Amino acid sequence: MPSDNSNFQFVCSSGGIDEYQLKSNGLRVLTMKDSSAPVATVMVTYHVGSRNEAIGFTGSTHLLEHLMFKGSKNFNKEKGTSVWSVLQNVGASINATTWNDRTNYYELLPREFVKTALELEADRMRNAFINESDRQTEMTVVRNEFERGENNPKHALEKAVWATAYSAHPYHHSTIGWRSDIEKVPIDRLKEFYSTFYWPNNATLTVIGDFDIDQLLNDVFQSFGSIQKSPHSIPEAYTEEPDQEGPRKVTVRRAGELGVLQIAYKSPKALHPDYCPLDILSLVLTRGKSSRLYRSIVDKGLASSVTCDASFFKDEGLFIITATLTPETKHKEVKQIILDELKKIMDEGVTEDEVNRAKAQNNTQLAFSRDGTFSVASYLNEAIAVGDWKMYVELPRLLNEVKPSSIQQVAKKYIVEDRQTIGYFFPKGDGEKAQEYNTKDQVNLESAENASTSSLESPGGAKLAERVKVTEILPGVELYAMKVPVKDVVTIQGSILAGEMFSPKENPLVGSFTAKMLDQGTKKHTKFEISEKLASVGATITFYAGIYHTRFSCKCLSKDLPLVFDILVEQLREPSFSEEDFNSLVKREVARFQELKQNTDHQAETSLVQNIYQRGHPNYMYSSDETIQFAKSLNAKMLADFHAANYGTGATKIVVVGDIQEEVVAQLLKEKFSTLPKSPNNSIPPLPSKGSMETKKGELIKITINDKPSSHLYIGNAIGIDKEHEDYIPLFLANYILGGNFSARLMQTVRDKEGLTYHIRSFLSGTEFGIDGFWGVTGSFAPHMLDRGEETSLQD
């Protein structure tokens, strides 16, 4: 029941969310009670993003977001009350993000500290320092963030595609802005931006979690009530993109390994009735193995991945298809396949089965978006950004109302040449008129009759360990089950002893490739038949091999557990290992390994680890070239033999959490897993060697990769212990203080004080299952700042 607090005007309720408005200044407040855990998420969303910027100060919203953490009147370093120290000391997770249509600041924290988060957000709403000295150090931090993005060819191409597709509207530039604006925007411009947009009547406060509504509203009033509303009207972004009058093309050429193709079409705003049919179309095209472009491109070995996204923005965006090509594949070939498939949809439409699978996938994804206070707040944040928070509640209904005929109609309306922009990334060294439509149309979000209005209640305050039910359902098979009060959804994680270290010595990839083949079809069903079964209920099953374990992960609705367990066990028991699927997998994986040759982070870490461990050690990393050769020397029979020798029950762990009945789950798993053979692997094999404790002090290894404006630095050494050693916990705490969080010494010195990097951290790695691990520091730096970055990091 809504609160009757006299300081607030109750506005409406929808889907268990209540909207209030603070009478004194117009602050919108959204609340949703969730007592499933003693935590809450506090989020402030400002209705300002990169769409509110113009030439000369692109990226200002994002740079200002960084400066908002540098201190305010009551929360600052001088008083010992900086944002990071106050909140991280109570176990809070805090950060902020900037996007096209909004900026948000959030805290996920224990419920008793919600008032502290409110006081902080209220203080920096109008009392942030925003001074020149902070701008100078934070500018280089943001510039490094920009440079990190430029390292990625796909990211660089997408920026070029947006800049080509939009010539007038501010979506022309990315959220991070142009480099010269980042470097040169004056502090007065940022202060003006802050004074224009950071007001309570241009913000939405969202609180999701375990709270008493009357106490919460009192705390909100005490924190925000004295802030005046803006003395001016909040300016609207009014620039409209002129009609596009022909197809556009953009090419990016840089050092790289793989080509990338992007085909984009201008798409409607998120609140337009045509958004949902286009969103369903994106799933029909690329979601899962049964999707059209996966079958015609990825499964044929022409691309390592293909994705499609319909922009969820306040204004018109892009419907964009991206394909990362495999070696030797020509852009022209993949482009023609995509264009032919789109034409086929315009001419013939899509099937009822395709639409139903896409709806089921969306329903499950949206159900999981309600799992946890931060997840709810984050998805709600995007609905706030596009203009109406009730879109969060109504989106499932709107998507489920989409018909095949409406998908064909929107395809004809938007997938036309005059709305098209095509982008090509080339590694260096190697007609229908757009239809008229009303951009003012908007979906009706007032129908919430079918939305759940119940809040999530606590299961009685029991400790986590007491809520986990452990059962040995079969010899060597343990189930860890926990019922949680999240409606309908279930998450499953499990493992068997059949990971990478069980591979034959001559080829260390046998274990991981065997795991990758598990979802490529069984002796009873093709990969497409399995994909269609899972997609029809919105479920997912994935496999991957770790050092010692092959792991599986499933997400589904609780009603679909029998089907998911059936498919999971069939995939574990009798994968087909067909030559055709194997050859396609190898081609895609080789492309992925080649792409890693251009990844500065991966190459630096590989070099460090190779200088600590010997070949064959669980933590050793093979070079990209070696890995490619291992992949090319595999064959399907090697994987089938590995599977026959290693897969089965024995040392099997399964975790099931969600809307379940533990006894029913135990019986289901017992029935299904009893059909698996028993594995000979019952324990982890002994280590073949130990990491070298002899640090080569001062040795610097430099790896040159062309056209990379950001470099990665790794510093580290072996520690000689695992997680069970008595010294591990003290070492863990010392590492946390040094570089394990935002307020740690490395971040405070190298980032905040010196402004040398966007991110630096220290870490402990490779310490599980009795393995002797290693410690390290890693950060990204512009090449000309690398020496200073190394020197400053070592000083800490």
PDB file of C-alpha atoms in Angstrom, residues 454-712:
ATOM      1  CA  SER A 454       3.590  -8.420  -5.097  1.00  0.00           C
ATOM      2  CA  SER A 455       6.861  -7.543  -3.415  1.00  0.00           C
ATOM      3  CA  LEU A 456       9.465 -10.183  -2.636  1.00  0.00           C
ATOM      4  CA  GLU A 457       9.485 -11.264   0.970  1.00  0.00           C
ATOM      5  CA  SER A 458      12.340 -12.717   2.976  1.00  0.00           C
ATOM      6  CA  PRO A 459      12.390 -16.483   3.636  1.00  0.00           C
ATOM      7  CA  GLY A 460      12.744 -15.806   7.325  1.00  0.00           C
ATOM      8  CA  GLY A 461      16.186 -14.320   7.717  1.00  0.00           C
ATOM      9  CA  ALA A 462      18.051 -17.647   7.737  1.00  0.00           C
ATOM     10  CA  LYS A 463      21.761 -17.580   7.050  1.00  0.00           C
ATOM     11  CA  LEU A 464      22.767 -18.526   3.522  1.00  0.00           C
ATOM     12  CA  ALA A 465      24.439 -21.807   4.503  1.00  0.00           C
ATOM     13  CA  GLU A 466      21.312 -22.884   6.398  1.00  0.00           C
ATOM     14  CA  ARG A 467      19.180 -22.368   3.295  1.00  0.00           C
ATOM     15  CA  VAL A 468      21.285 -24.653   1.069  1.00  0.00           C
ATOM     16  CA  LYS A 469      20.105 -28.260   1.010  1.00  0.00           C
ATOM     17  CA  VAL A 470      22.919 -30.714   0.175  1.00  0.00           C
ATOM     18  CA  THR A 471      21.975 -34.145  -1.172  1.00  0.00           C
ATOM     19  CA  GLU A 472      24.023 -36.996  -2.636  1.00  0.00           C
ATOM     20  CA  ILE A 473      21.513 -37.964  -5.299  1.00  0.00           C
ATOM     21  CA  LEU A 474      23.774 -40.689  -6.747  1.00  0.00           C
ATOM     22  CA  PRO A 475      27.208 -42.026  -5.793  1.00  0.00           C
ATOM     23  CA  GLY A 476      29.641 -39.253  -6.735  1.00  0.00           C
ATOM     24  CA  VAL A 477      26.882 -36.753  -7.621  1.00  0.00           C
ATOM     25  CA  GLU A 478      26.108 -34.009  -5.098  1.00  0.00           C
ATOM     26  CA  LEU A 479      23.225 -31.543  -5.386  1.00  0.00           C
ATOM     27  CA  TYR A 480      23.294 -28.138  -3.688  1.00  0.00           C
ATOM     28  CA  ALA A 481      19.751 -26.728  -3.890  1.00  0.00           C
ATOM     29  CA  MET A 482      18.362 -23.455  -2.573  1.00  0.00           C
ATOM     30  CA  LYS A 483      14.878 -22.043  -2.961  1.00  0.00           C
ATOM     31  CA  VAL A 484      14.781 -18.248  -3.264  1.00  0.00           C
ATOM     32  CA  PRO A 485      11.748 -15.959  -3.525  1.00  0.00           C
ATOM     33  CA  VAL A 486      12.284 -14.914  -7.137  1.00  0.00           C
ATOM     34  CA  LYS A 487       9.249 -15.810  -9.213  1.00  0.00           C
ATOM     35  CA  ASP A 488       9.580 -18.472 -11.945  1.00  0.00           C
ATOM     36  CA  VAL A 489      13.332 -18.359 -12.677  1.00  0.00           C
ATOM     37  CA  VAL A 490      15.985 -21.017 -12.019  1.00  0.00           C
ATOM     38  CA  THR A 491      19.775 -20.971 -12.459  1.00  0.00           C
ATOM     39  CA  ILE A 492      21.801 -24.190 -12.651  1.00  0.00           C
ATOM     40  CA  GLN A 493      25.579 -24.586 -12.435  1.00  0.00           C
ATOM     41  CA  GLY A 494      27.451 -27.858 -12.476  1.00  0.00           C
ATOM     42  CA  SER A 495      30.782 -29.524 -13.140  1.00  0.00           C
ATOM     43  CA  ILE A 496      32.426 -32.855 -13.917  1.00  0.00           C
ATOM     44  CA  LEU A 497      36.136 -33.708 -13.784  1.00  0.00           C
ATOM     45  CA  ALA A 498      36.967 -33.547 -17.498  1.00  0.00           C
ATOM     46  CA  GLY A 499      38.742 -30.214 -17.973  1.00  0.00           C
ATOM     47  CA  GLU A 500      41.812 -29.030 -19.822  1.00  0.00           C
ATOM     48  CA  MET A 501      44.394 -30.777 -17.611  1.00  0.00           C
ATOM     49  CA  PHE A 502      42.969 -34.176 -18.554  1.00  0.00           C
ATOM     50  CA  SER A 503      43.900 -33.486 -22.195  1.00  0.00           C
ATOM     51  CA  PRO A 504      46.626 -35.635 -23.775  1.00  0.00           C
ATOM     52  CA  LYS A 505      50.086 -34.045 -23.477  1.00  0.00           C
ATOM     53  CA  GLU A 506      50.481 -33.646 -27.232  1.00  0.00           C
ATOM     54  CA  ASN A 507      47.454 -31.316 -27.500  1.00  0.00           C
ATOM     55  CA  PRO A 508      46.225 -29.261 -24.501  1.00  0.00           C
ATOM     56  CA  LEU A 509      43.093 -28.095 -26.361  1.00  0.00           C
ATOM     57  CA  VAL A 510      41.390 -31.506 -26.512  1.00  0.00           C
ATOM     58  CA  GLY A 511      39.502 -30.986 -23.242  1.00  0.00           C
ATOM     59  CA  SER A 512      38.251 -27.486 -24.068  1.00  0.00           C
ATOM     60  CA  PHE A 513      37.219 -28.364 -27.633  1.00  0.00           C
ATOM     61  CA  THR A 514      35.353 -31.438 -26.399  1.00  0.00           C
ATOM     62  CA  ALA A 515      33.314 -29.154 -24.121  1.00  0.00           C
ATOM     63  CA  LYS A 516      32.673 -26.774 -27.024  1.00  0.00           C
ATOM     64  CA  MET A 517      31.276 -29.660 -29.108  1.00  0.00           C
ATOM     65  CA  LEU A 518      28.684 -30.658 -26.504  1.00  0.00           C
ATOM     66  CA  ASP A 519      26.128 -28.163 -27.852  1.00  0.00           C
ATOM     67  CA  GLN A 520      26.790 -29.008 -31.507  1.00  0.00           C
ATOM     68  CA  GLY A 521      24.258 -31.834 -31.658  1.00  0.00           C
ATOM     69  CA  THR A 522      23.784 -35.328 -30.222  1.00  0.00           C
ATOM     70  CA  LYS A 523      23.300 -38.774 -31.700  1.00  0.00           C
ATOM     71  CA  LYS A 524      19.531 -38.238 -31.373  1.00  0.00           C
ATOM     72  CA  HIS A 525      19.070 -34.565 -32.258  1.00  0.00           C
ATOM     73  CA  THR A 526      20.840 -32.004 -34.416  1.00  0.00           C
ATOM     74  CA  LYS A 527      22.110 -28.792 -32.889  1.00  0.00           C
ATOM     75  CA  PHE A 528      19.274 -26.953 -34.628  1.00  0.00           C
ATOM     76  CA  GLU A 529      16.602 -29.240 -33.167  1.00  0.00           C
ATOM     77  CA  ILE A 530      18.061 -28.780 -29.686  1.00  0.00           C
ATOM     78  CA  SER A 531      18.364 -25.031 -30.172  1.00  0.00           C
ATOM     79  CA  GLU A 532      14.731 -24.793 -31.257  1.00  0.00           C
ATOM     80  CA  LYS A 533      13.558 -26.807 -28.237  1.00  0.00           C
ATOM     81  CA  LEU A 534      15.441 -24.555 -25.834  1.00  0.00           C
ATOM     82  CA  ALA A 535      14.480 -21.360 -27.634  1.00  0.00           C
ATOM     83  CA  SER A 536      10.808 -22.335 -27.605  1.00  0.00           C
ATOM     84  CA  VAL A 537      10.838 -21.993 -23.801  1.00  0.00           C
ATOM     85  CA  GLY A 538      13.526 -19.300 -23.579  1.00  0.00           C
ATOM     86  CA  ALA A 539      16.035 -21.607 -21.885  1.00  0.00           C
ATOM     87  CA  THR A 540      19.814 -21.687 -22.349  1.00  0.00           C
ATOM     88  CA  ILE A 541      22.483 -24.338 -21.762  1.00  0.00           C
ATOM     89  CA  THR A 542      26.174 -23.542 -22.153  1.00  0.00           C
ATOM     90  CA  PHE A 543      29.350 -25.566 -21.625  1.00  0.00           C
ATOM     91  CA  TYR A 544      32.982 -24.631 -21.135  1.00  0.00           C
ATOM     92  CA  ALA A 545      36.118 -26.325 -19.883  1.00  0.00           C
ATOM     93  CA  GLY A 546      38.123 -24.960 -16.981  1.00  0.00           C
ATOM     94  CA  ILE A 547      41.494 -26.157 -15.742  1.00  0.00           C
ATOM     95  CA  TYR A 548      40.182 -29.396 -14.236  1.00  0.00           C
ATOM     96  CA  HIS A 549      36.412 -29.273 -14.756  1.00  0.00           C
ATOM     97  CA  THR A 550      34.014 -29.134 -17.645  1.00  0.00           C
ATOM     98  CA  ARG A 551      31.243 -26.869 -16.445  1.00  0.00           C
ATOM     99  CA  PHE A 552      27.651 -26.432 -17.533  1.00  0.00           C
ATOM    100  CA  SER A 553      25.343 -23.487 -16.918  1.00  0.00           C
ATOM    101  CA  CYS A 554      21.591 -23.396 -17.497  1.00  0.00           C
ATOM    102  CA  LYS A 555      18.929 -20.728 -17.147  1.00  0.00           C
ATOM    103  CA  CYS A 556      15.237 -21.453 -17.503  1.00  0.00           C
ATOM    104  CA  LEU A 557      11.793 -21.005 -16.040  1.00  0.00           C
ATOM    105  CA  SER A 558      10.947 -23.442 -13.247  1.00  0.00           C
ATOM    106  CA  LYS A 559       8.196 -25.117 -15.283  1.00  0.00           C
ATOM    107  CA  ASP A 560      10.758 -26.097 -17.927  1.00  0.00           C
ATOM    108  CA  LEU A 561      13.236 -27.898 -15.629  1.00  0.00           C
ATOM    109  CA  PRO A 562      12.322 -31.411 -16.879  1.00  0.00           C
ATOM    110  CA  LEU A 563      12.971 -30.416 -20.499  1.00  0.00           C
ATOM    111  CA  VAL A 564      16.252 -28.658 -19.651  1.00  0.00           C
ATOM    112  CA  PHE A 565      17.551 -31.610 -17.595  1.00  0.00           C
ATOM    113  CA  ASP A 566      16.598 -33.990 -20.413  1.00  0.00           C
ATOM    114  CA  ILE A 567      18.578 -31.998 -22.981  1.00  0.00           C
ATOM    115  CA  LEU A 568      21.512 -31.342 -20.628  1.00  0.00           C
ATOM    116  CA  VAL A 569      22.047 -35.025 -19.867  1.00  0.00           C
ATOM    117  CA  GLU A 570      21.627 -36.016 -23.520  1.00  0.00           C
ATOM    118  CA  GLN A 571      24.330 -33.498 -24.490  1.00  0.00           C
ATOM    119  CA  LEU A 572      26.659 -34.796 -21.775  1.00  0.00           C
ATOM    120  CA  ARG A 573      25.977 -38.445 -22.601  1.00  0.00           C
ATOM    121  CA  GLU A 574      26.009 -38.686 -26.382  1.00  0.00           C
ATOM    122  CA  PRO A 575      27.346 -35.720 -28.366  1.00  0.00           C
ATOM    123  CA  SER A 576      27.586 -36.454 -32.086  1.00  0.00           C
ATOM    124  CA  PHE A 577      31.078 -35.063 -32.854  1.00  0.00           C
ATOM    125  CA  SER A 578      30.145 -34.712 -36.526  1.00  0.00           C
ATOM    126  CA  GLU A 579      32.975 -33.799 -38.889  1.00  0.00           C
ATOM    127  CA  GLU A 580      31.015 -30.898 -40.388  1.00  0.00           C
ATOM    128  CA  ASP A 581      30.275 -29.294 -37.021  1.00  0.00           C
ATOM    129  CA  PHE A 582      33.823 -29.915 -35.825  1.00  0.00           C
ATOM    130  CA  ASN A 583      35.365 -28.236 -38.893  1.00  0.00           C
ATOM    131  CA  SER A 584      33.076 -25.217 -38.495  1.00  0.00           C
ATOM    132  CA  LEU A 585      34.000 -24.945 -34.797  1.00  0.00           C
ATOM    133  CA  VAL A 586      37.733 -25.035 -35.548  1.00  0.00           C
ATOM    134  CA  LYS A 587      37.371 -22.311 -38.154  1.00  0.00           C
ATOM    135  CA  ARG A 588      35.516 -20.038 -35.700  1.00  0.00           C
ATOM    136  CA  GLU A 589      37.941 -20.719 -32.848  1.00  0.00           C
ATOM    137  CA  VAL A 590      40.985 -20.052 -35.037  1.00  0.00           C
ATOM    138  CA  ALA A 591      39.412 -16.705 -35.913  1.00  0.00           C
ATOM    139  CA  ARG A 592      38.948 -15.968 -32.203  1.00  0.00           C
ATOM    140  CA  PHE A 593      42.568 -16.873 -31.434  1.00  0.00           C
ATOM    141  CA  GLN A 594      43.762 -14.650 -34.275  1.00  0.00           C
ATOM    142  CA  GLU A 595      41.683 -11.798 -32.870  1.00  0.00           C
ATOM    143  CA  LEU A 596      43.477 -12.226 -29.528  1.00  0.00           C
ATOM    144  CA  LYS A 597      46.772 -11.469 -31.261  1.00  0.00           C
ATOM    145  CA  GLN A 598      45.562  -7.847 -31.379  1.00  0.00           C
ATOM    146  CA  ASN A 599      44.413  -7.797 -27.745  1.00  0.00           C
ATOM    147  CA  THR A 600      47.017  -5.901 -25.704  1.00  0.00           C
ATOM    148  CA  ASP A 601      45.671  -7.170 -22.366  1.00  0.00           C
ATOM    149  CA  HIS A 602      45.789 -10.829 -23.422  1.00  0.00           C
ATOM    150  CA  GLN A 603      49.247 -10.603 -24.971  1.00  0.00           C
ATOM    151  CA  ALA A 604      50.751  -8.882 -21.910  1.00  0.00           C
ATOM    152  CA  GLU A 605      49.234 -11.384 -19.480  1.00  0.00           C
ATOM    153  CA  THR A 606      50.413 -14.321 -21.621  1.00  0.00           C
ATOM    154  CA  SER A 607      53.983 -12.992 -21.566  1.00  0.00           C
ATOM    155  CA  LEU A 608      53.935 -12.567 -17.772  1.00  0.00           C
ATOM    156  CA  VAL A 609      52.553 -16.052 -17.110  1.00  0.00           C
ATOM    157  CA  GLN A 610      55.017 -17.698 -19.515  1.00  0.00           C
ATOM    158  CA  ASN A 611      57.846 -16.167 -17.472  1.00  0.00           C
ATOM    159  CA  ILE A 612      56.475 -17.627 -14.228  1.00  0.00           C
ATOM    160  CA  TYR A 613      55.364 -21.145 -15.176  1.00  0.00           C
ATOM    161  CA  GLN A 614      56.637 -24.025 -17.272  1.00  0.00           C
ATOM    162  CA  ARG A 615      54.683 -25.549 -20.141  1.00  0.00           C
ATOM    163  CA  GLY A 616      52.133 -28.021 -18.822  1.00  0.00           C
ATOM    164  CA  HIS A 617      51.471 -26.149 -15.577  1.00  0.00           C
ATOM    165  CA  PRO A 618      47.726 -25.434 -15.058  1.00  0.00           C
ATOM    166  CA  ASN A 619      48.362 -21.653 -15.086  1.00  0.00           C
ATOM    167  CA  TYR A 620      50.557 -21.649 -18.199  1.00  0.00           C
ATOM    168  CA  MET A 621      49.202 -19.750 -21.212  1.00  0.00           C
ATOM    169  CA  TYR A 622      50.202 -20.757 -24.733  1.00  0.00           C
ATOM    170  CA  SER A 623      50.862 -18.072 -27.314  1.00  0.00           C
ATOM    171  CA  SER A 624      48.147 -17.280 -29.854  1.00  0.00           C
ATOM    172  CA  ASP A 625      50.220 -18.818 -32.666  1.00  0.00           C
ATOM    173  CA  GLU A 626      50.780 -22.036 -30.702  1.00  0.00           C
ATOM    174  CA  THR A 627      47.104 -22.219 -29.820  1.00  0.00           C
ATOM    175  CA  ILE A 628      46.136 -21.843 -33.464  1.00  0.00           C
ATOM    176  CA  GLN A 629      48.456 -24.703 -34.403  1.00  0.00           C
ATOM    177  CA  PHE A 630      47.019 -26.906 -31.647  1.00  0.00           C
ATOM    178  CA  ALA A 631      43.501 -26.172 -32.925  1.00  0.00           C
ATOM    179  CA  LYS A 632      44.400 -26.973 -36.515  1.00  0.00           C
ATOM    180  CA  SER A 633      45.943 -30.324 -35.506  1.00  0.00           C
ATOM    181  CA  LEU A 634      42.781 -31.564 -33.773  1.00  0.00           C
ATOM    182  CA  ASN A 635      40.292 -33.965 -35.321  1.00  0.00           C
ATOM    183  CA  ALA A 636      36.801 -35.071 -34.348  1.00  0.00           C
ATOM    184  CA  LYS A 637      37.942 -38.587 -33.342  1.00  0.00           C
ATOM    185  CA  MET A 638      40.364 -37.167 -30.763  1.00  0.00           C
ATOM    186  CA  LEU A 639      37.465 -35.382 -29.081  1.00  0.00           C
ATOM    187  CA  ALA A 640      35.150 -38.409 -29.245  1.00  0.00           C
ATOM    188  CA  ASP A 641      37.862 -40.579 -27.669  1.00  0.00           C
ATOM    189  CA  PHE A 642      38.460 -38.010 -24.921  1.00  0.00           C
ATOM    190  CA  HIS A 643      34.733 -37.893 -24.202  1.00  0.00           C
ATOM    191  CA  ALA A 644      34.449 -41.684 -23.984  1.00  0.00           C
ATOM    192  CA  ALA A 645      37.410 -41.869 -21.614  1.00  0.00           C
ATOM    193  CA  ASN A 646      36.514 -39.004 -19.253  1.00  0.00           C
ATOM    194  CA  TYR A 647      32.844 -38.015 -19.238  1.00  0.00           C
ATOM    195  CA  GLY A 648      30.415 -39.386 -16.656  1.00  0.00           C
ATOM    196  CA  THR A 649      29.442 -39.174 -13.016  1.00  0.00           C
ATOM    197  CA  GLY A 650      31.966 -39.109 -10.216  1.00  0.00           C
ATOM    198  CA  ALA A 651      33.086 -35.965  -8.377  1.00  0.00           C
ATOM    199  CA  THR A 652      30.067 -34.255  -9.996  1.00  0.00           C
ATOM    200  CA  LYS A 653      28.657 -31.122  -8.363  1.00  0.00           C
ATOM    201  CA  ILE A 654      25.315 -29.532  -9.325  1.00  0.00           C
ATOM    202  CA  VAL A 655      23.932 -26.267  -7.905  1.00  0.00           C
ATOM    203  CA  VAL A 656      20.275 -25.323  -8.474  1.00  0.00           C
ATOM    204  CA  VAL A 657      18.949 -21.984  -7.181  1.00  0.00           C
ATOM    205  CA  GLY A 658      15.602 -20.338  -7.818  1.00  0.00           C
ATOM    206  CA  ASP A 659      11.864 -20.903  -7.673  1.00  0.00           C
ATOM    207  CA  ILE A 660      12.123 -24.635  -6.941  1.00  0.00           C
ATOM    208  CA  GLN A 661      11.016 -27.488  -4.714  1.00  0.00           C
ATOM    209  CA  GLU A 662      14.271 -29.103  -3.593  1.00  0.00           C
ATOM    210  CA  GLU A 663      12.867 -32.631  -3.369  1.00  0.00           C
ATOM    211  CA  VAL A 664      11.397 -32.452  -6.876  1.00  0.00           C
ATOM    212  CA  VAL A 665      14.689 -31.208  -8.306  1.00  0.00           C
ATOM    213  CA  ALA A 666      16.630 -33.974  -6.526  1.00  0.00           C
ATOM    214  CA  GLN A 667      14.340 -36.657  -7.936  1.00  0.00           C
ATOM    215  CA  LEU A 668      14.524 -35.225 -11.453  1.00  0.00           C
ATOM    216  CA  LEU A 669      18.318 -35.070 -11.419  1.00  0.00           C
ATOM    217  CA  LYS A 670      18.621 -38.565  -9.959  1.00  0.00           C
ATOM    218  CA  GLU A 671      16.455 -39.925 -12.749  1.00  0.00           C
ATOM    219  CA  LYS A 672      18.358 -38.114 -15.518  1.00  0.00           C
ATOM    220  CA  PHE A 673      21.966 -38.415 -14.292  1.00  0.00           C
ATOM    221  CA  SER A 674      21.586 -42.147 -13.562  1.00  0.00           C
ATOM    222  CA  THR A 675      21.764 -42.656 -17.346  1.00  0.00           C
ATOM    223  CA  LEU A 676      25.360 -41.371 -17.469  1.00  0.00           C
ATOM    224  CA  PRO A 677      28.317 -43.782 -17.205  1.00  0.00           C
ATOM    225  CA  LYS A 678      30.700 -43.532 -14.265  1.00  0.00           C
ATOM    226  CA  SER A 679      33.824 -41.481 -14.915  1.00  0.00           C
ATOM    227  CA  PRO A 680      37.258 -42.764 -13.916  1.00  0.00           C
ATOM    228  CA  ASN A 681      38.213 -39.224 -12.825  1.00  0.00           C
ATOM    229  CA  ASN A 682      37.525 -38.987  -9.101  1.00  0.00           C
ATOM    230  CA  SER A 683      40.289 -36.603  -8.020  1.00  0.00           C
ATOM    231  CA  ILE A 684      42.441 -33.767  -9.287  1.00  0.00           C
ATOM    232  CA  PRO A 685      45.808 -34.959 -10.664  1.00  0.00           C
ATOM    233  CA  PRO A 686      49.063 -33.796  -8.999  1.00  0.00           C
ATOM    234  CA  LEU A 687      50.811 -30.668 -10.266  1.00  0.00           C
ATOM    235  CA  PRO A 688      53.447 -31.352 -12.930  1.00  0.00           C
ATOM    236  CA  SER A 689      55.616 -28.421 -11.766  1.00  0.00           C
ATOM    237  CA  LYS A 690      55.702 -25.314  -9.584  1.00  0.00           C
ATOM    238  CA  GLY A 691      55.890 -21.676 -10.604  1.00  0.00           C
ATOM    239  CA  SER A 692      59.290 -20.021 -10.435  1.00  0.00           C
ATOM    240  CA  MET A 693      59.830 -18.035  -7.236  1.00  0.00           C
ATOM    241  CA  GLU A 694      62.962 -16.437  -8.697  1.00  0.00           C
ATOM    242  CA  THR A 695      61.772 -12.995  -9.786  1.00  0.00           C
ATOM    243  CA  LYS A 696      63.837 -11.436 -12.538  1.00  0.00           C
ATOM    244  CA  LYS A 697      63.859  -8.003 -10.968  1.00  0.00           C
ATOM    245  CA  GLY A 698      63.705  -5.115 -13.388  1.00  0.00           C
ATOM    246  CA  GLU A 699      63.203  -7.235 -16.508  1.00  0.00           C
ATOM    247  CA  LEU A 700      60.850  -5.507 -18.947  1.00  0.00           C
ATOM    248  CA  ILE A 701      59.347  -7.345 -21.900  1.00  0.00           C
ATOM    249  CA  LYS A 702      57.824  -5.143 -24.587  1.00  0.00           C
ATOM    250  CA  ILE A 703      55.413  -6.465 -27.229  1.00  0.00           C
ATOM    251  CA  THR A 704      54.614  -4.149 -30.128  1.00  0.00           C
ATOM    252  CA  ILE A 705      51.137  -4.236 -31.693  1.00  0.00           C
ATOM    253  CA  ASN A 706      50.532  -1.538 -34.291  1.00  0.00           C
ATOM    254  CA  ASP A 707      47.675   1.000 -34.218  1.00  0.00           C
ATOM    255  CA  LYS A 708      46.933   0.595 -30.504  1.00  0.00           C
ATOM    256  CA  PRO A 709      46.553   3.941 -28.691  1.00  0.00           C
ATOM    257  CA  SER A 710      46.403   2.172 -25.310  1.00  0.00           C
ATOM    258  CA  SER A 711      48.968  -0.271 -23.954  1.00  0.00           C
ATOM    259  CA  HIS A 712      48.696  -2.813 -21.134  1.00  0.00           C
TER     260      HIS A 712
END
